[in-house]
Amino acid sequence: MYKKIIRASLLGPPGSGKSTVAKRILEEFDLVHISPGDLLRANIQKKTDLGKQAEAYVNQGKLVPDNIIIEFITNHLKDLNCASFLLDGFPRNVTQAKCLSEVQTLNAVIYLNIPHEELIRRIEGRFVHLKSGRVYNTNFNKPKVPGKDDVTGEDLIKRDDDKPEVFAERLKTYDQTVKPILEYYEKEFPGILKTLNDKTSDEIILWNFQMLKKAVRAVILGPPASGKGTISKRIVEKFDFVHISPGDILRSNIEKQTKLGKEAETYVKQGKLVPNELIIKCMTDHLKEVQNKSFLLDGFPRNVTQAKRLSTIQQINAVINLNVPHEVIIERIEGRWIHLKSGRVYNTGFNKPKVPGKDDITGDDLVKREDDKVDIVAERLKIYDAMIKPVLEYYQQSPGLIATFKGSTTNEIWPKVEKFIVDLQKSLNKLMFNCEYPFV
């Protein structure tokens, strides 16, 4: 029905088996392998502008600067067009990590934490193919022909920096470099870092980005008075999804007088729409807190700019589109009442408040909005259709992502939506367990 996008980074010290683990992951999953070393060599070989700049440093025996490495990676990521990928050995420092987050948000960072003494033991059997960077080990991952590269048949060599005393110093340097990276991901993207202590490659694969695959990440779209609020409430209650509404988050930020809330409040007080950038920032911050839970985005994205930005933050695996005839909506709107502070919506035809004219939670008066007049509603529906059309066209680029539900009442639409989510969860579980290895 859809393809789950995985954006992962694999980190580990020299000799940790990172290359072997990467190879196993790539064999099991349909991921694009991205290695800074491979990109560097390819650009130097093709004599690209970046390649020429990098070659100047390589020829002098110097490290290629961060800005060039970052440009290699970011250019390549832009070319992938939302494909799943595994970054092998990148980022290598916290500067690279921060720059990467501006271009693409990862949803998994795997860190191989192997004891130094074990790494030093392993390194004794390590040989490298210099041109490609492929690594072999005589204790595991042996070349098919001893001393020869599997692909080219060229000689493998023992690097000078693999000598025990030099290697021990390299490990110290690596630990100092990787510590800020791990701290950065733990702080800024809670839940995506998985540290594996002396695990085998099979166990790492069995982690299988498991939490990534079973979560439902859904968007619900629908015009004003389509019953979206009621359907959303039922989804959240039935399936225990996290409900994420930009309106709720903005109101909360304004109430708490956060920096973002204060900025948004200036627009609200002037009767202006809160700009895309502020809405996106507030959603980005909130999505980081959700981690790997299933969620329902209600009222976001509202335009194609927001939809495209959302795709760089979090890959959606379901778009629920409510298609209710305009004449039905106009009829419904006549009975609609709202609690302004919270945004809760009631209707005297269905979803009545417990006490007529009063909010169920606070007891405050409900109000009739000025823009709920028939002529204004008709105009709002036209505007909604014009805004949502490009959003639907954008999501249609991913076949099977959109599920459209037609009907005139919420009770007519709800069973269809409920069945869709049940089937979606079954599909996710099938993906999660479709592996020859038992899960741990």
Short mmCIF file of C-alpha atoms in Angstrom, two decimals, residues 17 20 36 46 56 75 122 126 150 171 198 208 218 229 257 267 281 299 335 356 359 361 388 396 422:
data_model
loop_
_atom_site.label_atom_id
_atom_site.label_comp_id
_atom_site.label_asym_id
_atom_site.label_seq_id
_atom_site.Cartn_x
_atom_site.Cartn_y
_atom_site.Cartn_z
CA GLY A 17 32.20 -4.24 12.25
CA THR A 20 29.73 -5.77 7.86
CA PRO A 36 31.15 9.81 2.56
CA LYS A 46 34.54 12.40 -12.11
CA ALA A 56 43.62 19.27 -3.44
CA ASN A 75 23.69 17.11 -2.68
CA ARG A 122 39.91 -7.51 15.69
CA ARG A 126 41.98 -6.30 9.03
CA ASP A 150 36.23 -9.50 -4.06
CA LEU A 171 40.09 5.00 19.31
CA ASP A 198 28.92 -5.71 21.75
CA ASN A 208 15.08 -3.93 12.27
CA ALA A 218 -1.41 9.58 9.64
CA GLY A 229 -13.00 16.64 14.56
CA GLN A 257 4.12 32.54 26.60
CA TYR A 267 -0.38 37.70 14.37
CA LYS A 281 8.41 25.14 13.62
CA GLY A 299 -5.40 20.23 10.53
CA GLY A 335 -26.10 23.80 14.09
CA PRO A 356 -26.95 23.23 25.84
CA ASP A 359 -18.53 23.60 26.86
CA ILE A 361 -15.04 20.59 30.07
CA ILE A 388 -6.16 21.24 -0.54
CA GLN A 396 -0.73 11.19 -4.87
CA VAL A 422 -7.21 -1.83 11.37
#
